[in-house]
Coordinates of C-alpha atoms in Angstrom, one line a residue:
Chain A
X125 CA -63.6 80.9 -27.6
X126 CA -61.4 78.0 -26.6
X127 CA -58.9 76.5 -29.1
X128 CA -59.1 73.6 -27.9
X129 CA -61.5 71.4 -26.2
X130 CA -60.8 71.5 -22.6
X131 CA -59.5 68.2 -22.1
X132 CA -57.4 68.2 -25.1
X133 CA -56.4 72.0 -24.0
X134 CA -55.5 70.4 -20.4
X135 CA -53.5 68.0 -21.9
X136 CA -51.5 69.9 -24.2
X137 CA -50.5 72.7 -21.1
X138 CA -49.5 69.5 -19.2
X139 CA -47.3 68.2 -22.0
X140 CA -46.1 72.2 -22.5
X141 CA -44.3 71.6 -18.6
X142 CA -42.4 68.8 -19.9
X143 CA -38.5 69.3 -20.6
X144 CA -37.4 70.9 -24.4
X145 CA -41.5 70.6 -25.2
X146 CA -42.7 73.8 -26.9
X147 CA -45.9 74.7 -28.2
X148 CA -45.4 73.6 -31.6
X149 CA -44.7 70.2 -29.6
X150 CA -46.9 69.3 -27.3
X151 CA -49.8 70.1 -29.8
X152 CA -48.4 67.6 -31.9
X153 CA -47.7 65.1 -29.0
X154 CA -51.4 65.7 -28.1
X155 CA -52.8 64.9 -31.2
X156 CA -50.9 61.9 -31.4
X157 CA -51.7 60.6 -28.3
X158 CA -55.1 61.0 -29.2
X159 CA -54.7 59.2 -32.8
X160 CA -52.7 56.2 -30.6
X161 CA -54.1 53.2 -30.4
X162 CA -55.9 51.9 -27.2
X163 CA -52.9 49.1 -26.3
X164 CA -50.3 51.6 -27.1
X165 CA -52.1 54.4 -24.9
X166 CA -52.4 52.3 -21.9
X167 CA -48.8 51.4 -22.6
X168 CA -47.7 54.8 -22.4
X169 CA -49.9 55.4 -19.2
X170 CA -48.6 52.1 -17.4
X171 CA -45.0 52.6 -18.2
X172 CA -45.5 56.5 -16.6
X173 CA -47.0 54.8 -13.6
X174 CA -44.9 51.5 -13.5
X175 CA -41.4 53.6 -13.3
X176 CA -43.0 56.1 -10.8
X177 CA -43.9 53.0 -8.8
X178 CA -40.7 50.5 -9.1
X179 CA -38.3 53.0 -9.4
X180 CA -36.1 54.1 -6.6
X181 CA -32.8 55.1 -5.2
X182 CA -30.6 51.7 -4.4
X183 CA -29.7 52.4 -0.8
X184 CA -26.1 52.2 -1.3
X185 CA -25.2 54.0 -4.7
X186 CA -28.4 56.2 -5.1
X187 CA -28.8 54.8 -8.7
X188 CA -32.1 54.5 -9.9
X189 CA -32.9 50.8 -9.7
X190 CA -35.9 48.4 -9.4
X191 CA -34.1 46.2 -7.3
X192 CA -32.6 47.3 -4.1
X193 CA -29.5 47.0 -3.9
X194 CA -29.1 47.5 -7.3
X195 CA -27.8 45.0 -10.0
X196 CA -23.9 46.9 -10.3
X197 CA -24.1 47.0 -6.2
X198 CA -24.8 43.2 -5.7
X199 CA -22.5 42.0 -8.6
X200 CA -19.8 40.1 -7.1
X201 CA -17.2 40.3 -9.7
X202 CA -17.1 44.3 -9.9
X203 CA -13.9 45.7 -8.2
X204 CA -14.9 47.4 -4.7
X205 CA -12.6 49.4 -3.7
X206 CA -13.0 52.0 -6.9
X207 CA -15.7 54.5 -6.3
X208 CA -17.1 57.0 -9.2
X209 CA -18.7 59.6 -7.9
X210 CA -21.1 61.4 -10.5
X211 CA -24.3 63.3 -10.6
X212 CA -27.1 61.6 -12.3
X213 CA -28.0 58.3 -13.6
X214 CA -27.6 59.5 -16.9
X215 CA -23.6 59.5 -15.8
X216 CA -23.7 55.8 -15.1
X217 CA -25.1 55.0 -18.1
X218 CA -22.2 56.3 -19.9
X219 CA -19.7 54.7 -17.8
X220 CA -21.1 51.6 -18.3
X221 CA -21.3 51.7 -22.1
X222 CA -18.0 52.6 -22.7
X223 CA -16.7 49.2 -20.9
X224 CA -13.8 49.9 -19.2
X225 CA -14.4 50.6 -15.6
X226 CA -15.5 48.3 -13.0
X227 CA -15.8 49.9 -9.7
X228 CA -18.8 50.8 -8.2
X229 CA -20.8 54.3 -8.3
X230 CA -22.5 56.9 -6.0
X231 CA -24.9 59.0 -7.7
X232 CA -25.4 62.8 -6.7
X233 CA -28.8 63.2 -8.1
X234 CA -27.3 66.6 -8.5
X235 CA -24.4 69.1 -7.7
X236 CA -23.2 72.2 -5.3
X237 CA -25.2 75.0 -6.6
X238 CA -25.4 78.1 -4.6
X239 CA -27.6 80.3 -6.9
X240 CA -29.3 77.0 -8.1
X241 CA -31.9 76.6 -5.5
X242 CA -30.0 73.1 -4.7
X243 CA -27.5 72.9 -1.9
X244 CA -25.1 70.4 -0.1
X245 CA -28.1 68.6 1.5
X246 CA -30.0 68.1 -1.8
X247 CA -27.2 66.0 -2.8
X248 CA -26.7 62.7 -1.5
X249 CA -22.8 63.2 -0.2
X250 CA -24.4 61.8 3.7
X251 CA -24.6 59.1 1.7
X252 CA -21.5 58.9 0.2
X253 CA -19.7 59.9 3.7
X254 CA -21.7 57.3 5.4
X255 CA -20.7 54.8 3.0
X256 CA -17.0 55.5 3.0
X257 CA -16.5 55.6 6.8
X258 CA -18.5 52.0 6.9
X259 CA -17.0 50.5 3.9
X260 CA -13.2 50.9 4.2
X261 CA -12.0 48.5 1.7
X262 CA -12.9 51.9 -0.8
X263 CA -9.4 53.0 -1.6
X264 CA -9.7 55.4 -4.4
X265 CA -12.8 57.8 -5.3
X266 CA -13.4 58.9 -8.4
X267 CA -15.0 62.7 -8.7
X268 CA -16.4 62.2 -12.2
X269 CA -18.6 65.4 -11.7
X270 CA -19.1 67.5 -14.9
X271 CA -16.1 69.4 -16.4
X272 CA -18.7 73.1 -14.9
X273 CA -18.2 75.6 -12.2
X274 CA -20.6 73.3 -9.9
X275 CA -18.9 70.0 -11.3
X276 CA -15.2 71.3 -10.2
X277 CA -16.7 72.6 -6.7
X278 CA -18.3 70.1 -6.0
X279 CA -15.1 68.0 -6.2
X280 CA -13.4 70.1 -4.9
X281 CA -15.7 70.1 -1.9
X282 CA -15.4 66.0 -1.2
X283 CA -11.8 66.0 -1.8
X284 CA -10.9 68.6 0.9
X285 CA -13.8 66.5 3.1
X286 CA -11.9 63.5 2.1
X287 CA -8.2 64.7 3.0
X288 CA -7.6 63.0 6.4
X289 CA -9.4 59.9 5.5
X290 CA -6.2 58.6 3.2
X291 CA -8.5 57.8 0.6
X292 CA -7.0 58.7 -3.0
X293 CA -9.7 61.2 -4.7
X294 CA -8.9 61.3 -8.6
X295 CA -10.9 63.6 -10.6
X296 CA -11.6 63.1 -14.3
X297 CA -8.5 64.4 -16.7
X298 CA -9.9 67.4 -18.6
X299 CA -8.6 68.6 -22.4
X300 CA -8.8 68.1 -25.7
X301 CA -11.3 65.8 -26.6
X302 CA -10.1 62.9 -28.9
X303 CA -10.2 63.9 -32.9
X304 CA -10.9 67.8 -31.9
X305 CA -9.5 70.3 -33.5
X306 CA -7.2 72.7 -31.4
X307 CA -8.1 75.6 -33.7
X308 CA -11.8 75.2 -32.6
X309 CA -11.4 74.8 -28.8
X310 CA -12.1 77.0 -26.2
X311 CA -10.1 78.9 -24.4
X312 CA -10.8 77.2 -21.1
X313 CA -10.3 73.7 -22.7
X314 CA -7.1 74.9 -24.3
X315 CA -5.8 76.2 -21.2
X316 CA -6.8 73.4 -19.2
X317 CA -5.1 70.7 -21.9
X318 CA -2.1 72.9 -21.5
X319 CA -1.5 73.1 -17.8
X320 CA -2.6 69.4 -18.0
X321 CA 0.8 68.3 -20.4
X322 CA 2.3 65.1 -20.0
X323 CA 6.0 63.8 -21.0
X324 CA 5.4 62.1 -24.4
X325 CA 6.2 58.4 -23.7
X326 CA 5.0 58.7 -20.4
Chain B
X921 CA -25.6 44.4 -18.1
X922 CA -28.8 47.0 -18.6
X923 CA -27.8 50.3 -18.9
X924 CA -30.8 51.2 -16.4
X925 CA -33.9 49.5 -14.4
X926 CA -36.3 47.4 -16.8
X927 CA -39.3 50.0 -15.5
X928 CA -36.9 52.9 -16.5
X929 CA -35.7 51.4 -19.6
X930 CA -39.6 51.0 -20.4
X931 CA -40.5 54.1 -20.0
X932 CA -37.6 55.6 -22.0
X933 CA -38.6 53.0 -25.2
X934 CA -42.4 54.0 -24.4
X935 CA -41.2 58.2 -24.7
X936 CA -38.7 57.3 -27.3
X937 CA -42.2 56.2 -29.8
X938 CA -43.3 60.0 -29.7
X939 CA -43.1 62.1 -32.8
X940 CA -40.1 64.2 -32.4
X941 CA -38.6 62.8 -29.2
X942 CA -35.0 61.1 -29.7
X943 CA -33.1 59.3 -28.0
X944 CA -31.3 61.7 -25.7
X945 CA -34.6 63.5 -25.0
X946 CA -36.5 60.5 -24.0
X947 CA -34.0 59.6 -21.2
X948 CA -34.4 63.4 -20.5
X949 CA -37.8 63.5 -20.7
X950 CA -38.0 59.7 -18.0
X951 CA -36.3 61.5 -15.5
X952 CA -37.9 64.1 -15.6
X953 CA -41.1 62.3 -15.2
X954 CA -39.2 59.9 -12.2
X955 CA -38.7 63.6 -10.3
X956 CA -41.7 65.0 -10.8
X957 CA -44.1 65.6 -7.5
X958 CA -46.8 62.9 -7.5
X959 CA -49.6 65.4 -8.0
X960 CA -47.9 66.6 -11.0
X961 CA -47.2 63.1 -12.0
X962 CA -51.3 62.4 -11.5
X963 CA -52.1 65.2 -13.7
X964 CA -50.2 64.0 -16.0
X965 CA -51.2 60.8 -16.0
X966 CA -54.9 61.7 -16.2
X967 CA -54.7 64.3 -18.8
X968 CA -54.1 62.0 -20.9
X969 CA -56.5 59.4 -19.7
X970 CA -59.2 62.1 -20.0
X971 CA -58.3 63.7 -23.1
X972 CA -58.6 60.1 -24.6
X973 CA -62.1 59.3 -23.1
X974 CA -63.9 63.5 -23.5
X975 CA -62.5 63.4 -27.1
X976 CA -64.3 62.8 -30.0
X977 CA -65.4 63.7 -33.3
X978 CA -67.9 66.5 -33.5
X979 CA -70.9 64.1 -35.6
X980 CA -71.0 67.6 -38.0
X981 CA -67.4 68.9 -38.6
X982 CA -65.5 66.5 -37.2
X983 CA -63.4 68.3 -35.1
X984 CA -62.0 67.0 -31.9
X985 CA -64.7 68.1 -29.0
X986 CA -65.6 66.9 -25.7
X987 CA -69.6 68.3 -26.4
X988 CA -71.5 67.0 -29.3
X989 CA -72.2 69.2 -31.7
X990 CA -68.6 70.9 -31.0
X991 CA -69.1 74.5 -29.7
X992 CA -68.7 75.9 -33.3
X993 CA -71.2 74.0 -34.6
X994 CA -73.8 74.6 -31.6
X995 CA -72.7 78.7 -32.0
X996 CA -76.0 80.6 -33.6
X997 CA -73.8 83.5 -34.2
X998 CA -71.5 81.5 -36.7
X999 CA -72.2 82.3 -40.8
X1000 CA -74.1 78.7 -41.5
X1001 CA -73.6 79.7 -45.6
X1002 CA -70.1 79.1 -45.3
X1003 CA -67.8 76.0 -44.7
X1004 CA -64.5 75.5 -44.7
X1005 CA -62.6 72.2 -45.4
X1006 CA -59.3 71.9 -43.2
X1007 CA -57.0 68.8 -43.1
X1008 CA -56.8 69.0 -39.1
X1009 CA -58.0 70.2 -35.6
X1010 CA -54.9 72.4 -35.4
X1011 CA -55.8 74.2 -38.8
X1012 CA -59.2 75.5 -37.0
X1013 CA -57.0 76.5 -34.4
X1014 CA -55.1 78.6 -36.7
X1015 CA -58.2 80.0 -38.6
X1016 CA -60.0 80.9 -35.1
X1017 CA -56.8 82.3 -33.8
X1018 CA -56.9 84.9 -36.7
X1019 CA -60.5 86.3 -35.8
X1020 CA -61.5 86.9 -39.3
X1021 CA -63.6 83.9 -40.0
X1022 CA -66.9 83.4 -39.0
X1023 CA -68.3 80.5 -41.1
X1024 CA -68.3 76.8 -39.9
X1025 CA -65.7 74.3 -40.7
X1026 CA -65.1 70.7 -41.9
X1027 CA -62.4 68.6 -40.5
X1028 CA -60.9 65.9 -43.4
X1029 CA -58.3 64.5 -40.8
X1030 CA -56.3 63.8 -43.3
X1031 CA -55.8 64.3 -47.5
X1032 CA -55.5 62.2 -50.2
X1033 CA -52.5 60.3 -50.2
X1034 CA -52.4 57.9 -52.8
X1035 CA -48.5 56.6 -51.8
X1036 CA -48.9 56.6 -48.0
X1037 CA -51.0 54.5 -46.7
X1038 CA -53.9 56.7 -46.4
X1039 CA -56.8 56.5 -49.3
X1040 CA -60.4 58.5 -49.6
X1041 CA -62.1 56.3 -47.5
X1042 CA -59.4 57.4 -44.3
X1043 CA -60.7 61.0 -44.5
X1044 CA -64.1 62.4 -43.5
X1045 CA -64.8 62.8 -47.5
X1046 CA -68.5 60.8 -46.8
X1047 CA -69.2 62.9 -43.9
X1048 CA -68.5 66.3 -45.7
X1049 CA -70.6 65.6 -48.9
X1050 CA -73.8 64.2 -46.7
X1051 CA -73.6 67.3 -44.9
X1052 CA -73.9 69.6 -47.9
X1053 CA -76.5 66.9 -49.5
X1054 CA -78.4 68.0 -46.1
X1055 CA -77.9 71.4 -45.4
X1056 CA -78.6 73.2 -48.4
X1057 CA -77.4 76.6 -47.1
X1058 CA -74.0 76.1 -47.1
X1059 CA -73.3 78.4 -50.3
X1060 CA -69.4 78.5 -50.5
X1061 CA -66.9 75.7 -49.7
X1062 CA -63.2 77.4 -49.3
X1063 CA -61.4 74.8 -49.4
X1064 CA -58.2 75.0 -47.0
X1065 CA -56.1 72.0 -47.3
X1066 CA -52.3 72.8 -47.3
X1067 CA -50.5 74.1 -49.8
X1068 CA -48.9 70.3 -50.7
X1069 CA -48.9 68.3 -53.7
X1070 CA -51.8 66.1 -51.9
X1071 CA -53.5 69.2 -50.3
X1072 CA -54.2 70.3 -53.9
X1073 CA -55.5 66.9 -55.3
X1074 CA -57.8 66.7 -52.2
X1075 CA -59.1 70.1 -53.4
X1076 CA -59.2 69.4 -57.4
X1077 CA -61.1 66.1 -55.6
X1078 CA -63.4 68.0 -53.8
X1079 CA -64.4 70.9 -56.6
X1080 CA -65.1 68.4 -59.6
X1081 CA -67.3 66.1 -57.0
X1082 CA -68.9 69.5 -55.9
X1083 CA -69.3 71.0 -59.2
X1084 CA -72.9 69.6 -60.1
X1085 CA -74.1 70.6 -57.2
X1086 CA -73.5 74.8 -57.7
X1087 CA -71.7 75.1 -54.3
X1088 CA -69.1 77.9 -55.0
X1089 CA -65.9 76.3 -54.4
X1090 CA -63.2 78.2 -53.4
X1091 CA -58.8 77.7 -52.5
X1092 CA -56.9 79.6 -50.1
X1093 CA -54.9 82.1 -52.5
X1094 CA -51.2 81.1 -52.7
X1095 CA -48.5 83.4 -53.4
X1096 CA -45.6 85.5 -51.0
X1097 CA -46.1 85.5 -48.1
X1098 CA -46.6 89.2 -46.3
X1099 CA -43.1 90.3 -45.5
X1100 CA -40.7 87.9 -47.3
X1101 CA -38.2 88.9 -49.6
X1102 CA -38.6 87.9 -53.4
X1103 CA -34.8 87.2 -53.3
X1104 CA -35.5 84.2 -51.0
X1105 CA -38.4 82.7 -52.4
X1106 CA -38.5 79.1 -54.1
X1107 CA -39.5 78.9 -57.5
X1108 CA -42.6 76.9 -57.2
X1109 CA -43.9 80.0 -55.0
X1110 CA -43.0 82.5 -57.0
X1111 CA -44.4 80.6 -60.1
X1112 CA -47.6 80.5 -58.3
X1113 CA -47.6 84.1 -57.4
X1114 CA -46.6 85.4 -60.3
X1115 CA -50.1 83.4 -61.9
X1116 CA -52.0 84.7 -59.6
X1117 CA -51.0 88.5 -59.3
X1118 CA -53.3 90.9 -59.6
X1119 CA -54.1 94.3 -60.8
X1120 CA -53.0 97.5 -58.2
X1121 CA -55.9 99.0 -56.7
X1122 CA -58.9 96.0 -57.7

């Protein structure tokens, strides 16, 4: 017999395929969809639907956006000849919070993976190539990829691309992280803040 | 600025409601909806729709169904002298995953909470004691709330409103679980098995 009913059995498999839900979890997201009430259902439903339907990649960074371009792209005041260069959304967001940079962005939606079933063309560097070659008042990009094996080729990968362009490619400076504790680092972090030494003063 | 669309940021507040999903994992969990394939996205969509509209209350146990009388109810080969009291759907789900009970259940939805803001009146109390005023061959009510402070005073409840009537009324025995060590018990447990022990070999 059935645990479930089958539509609340159907619901809690399709919940299951979401990201970090378990079983324990989507039971419990099940039944609390179920004990929601009707506004904050239809809520849930439209704002699922809504995102699917406004949401898309601005044509010039690749951000998600419901405008296109998208709001950093079509701000006047933001400094256009600084590119950052990262893999997802998620990335941007982070920039932005932290306040202090005011370039523009080109977002990967990904990065060189060759065991990942996700390769060069997944990625959106035709995009960024395109964009580079028609908007030369870029004079410095930014490879903010992840500190990872993909992260570092995939910068790797743009900067050698980028070579007889004359465009400046900076990648992210890796160590310590600020209030860390050298005893706990990694190796690789370690080794990395090492080789990475600057001239105190400097 | 935003830190992403307004559809996007929706759908991250609407996630972000869920039990048990943060911050970080509602962004996760938005963008993994905004990549999804739109069949997947449909299903999605429409499990939930459907699992709101098929579900209801079984009008004898109360447990969530999408037929009326639930398919425990309507099953001639289930033992209609016994019944067994259960805070939620999920504790049915438990008991029929075990395959050692064959009586019928009653769903409270719920137990007495006198500080939250549940009362007697939120649970299915009504519903259980008009079944047993009408079906006079339900012999033994085990009664199989959770082993809480308000489990047990739904129980106590439930026995002195059930004692006139001669139903047997039983409780889940409490004690150690099967393979956990003594050393790592807490006291209230131990206290409670230690009541409730029993002589070898009865």
């Amino acid at each position: 017999m059935a645990r479930y009913s089958p539509s609340l059995q159907n619901l809690i498999s399709r919940l299951g395929k979401l990201p970090g839900v378990g079983g324990r979890s989507s039971q419990r997201l099940a039944f609390h969809i179920l004990s929601m009430k009707q506004d904050e259902a239809d809520a849930l439903v439209n704002a699922i639907t809504e995102a699917r339907k406004l949401t898309r990649r601005c044509a010039v960074c690749q951000n998600f956006t419901d405008s296109d371009p998208c709001p950093i792209c079509s701000d006047p005041k933001r400094d256009k000849t600084t590119l950052c260069v990262v893999e997802s959304p998620r990335d941007v967001s982070a920039f932005e919070r932290m306040h202090e940079y005011n370039g523009l962005y080109h977002v990967l939606h990904g990065v060189y993976n060759p065991v990942g079933n996700m390769n060069m063309n997944d990625i959106t560097l035709t995009e960024l190539f395109a964009r580079l070659t028609e908007h030369d008042e870029i004079k410095e990009v930014i490879v903010a990829t992840n500190q990872t094996a993909e992260g570092n080729a995939t910068a790797l990968y743009i900067s050698r691309l980028l070579a007889p362009s004359g465009i400046k490619v900076t990648r992210l400076a890796s160590g310590l992280p600020m209030g860390s504790d050298i005893e706990f680092a990694d190796d690789i972090t370690l080794a990395s803040a090492l080789k990475g030494r600057k001239t105190i003063g400097s």
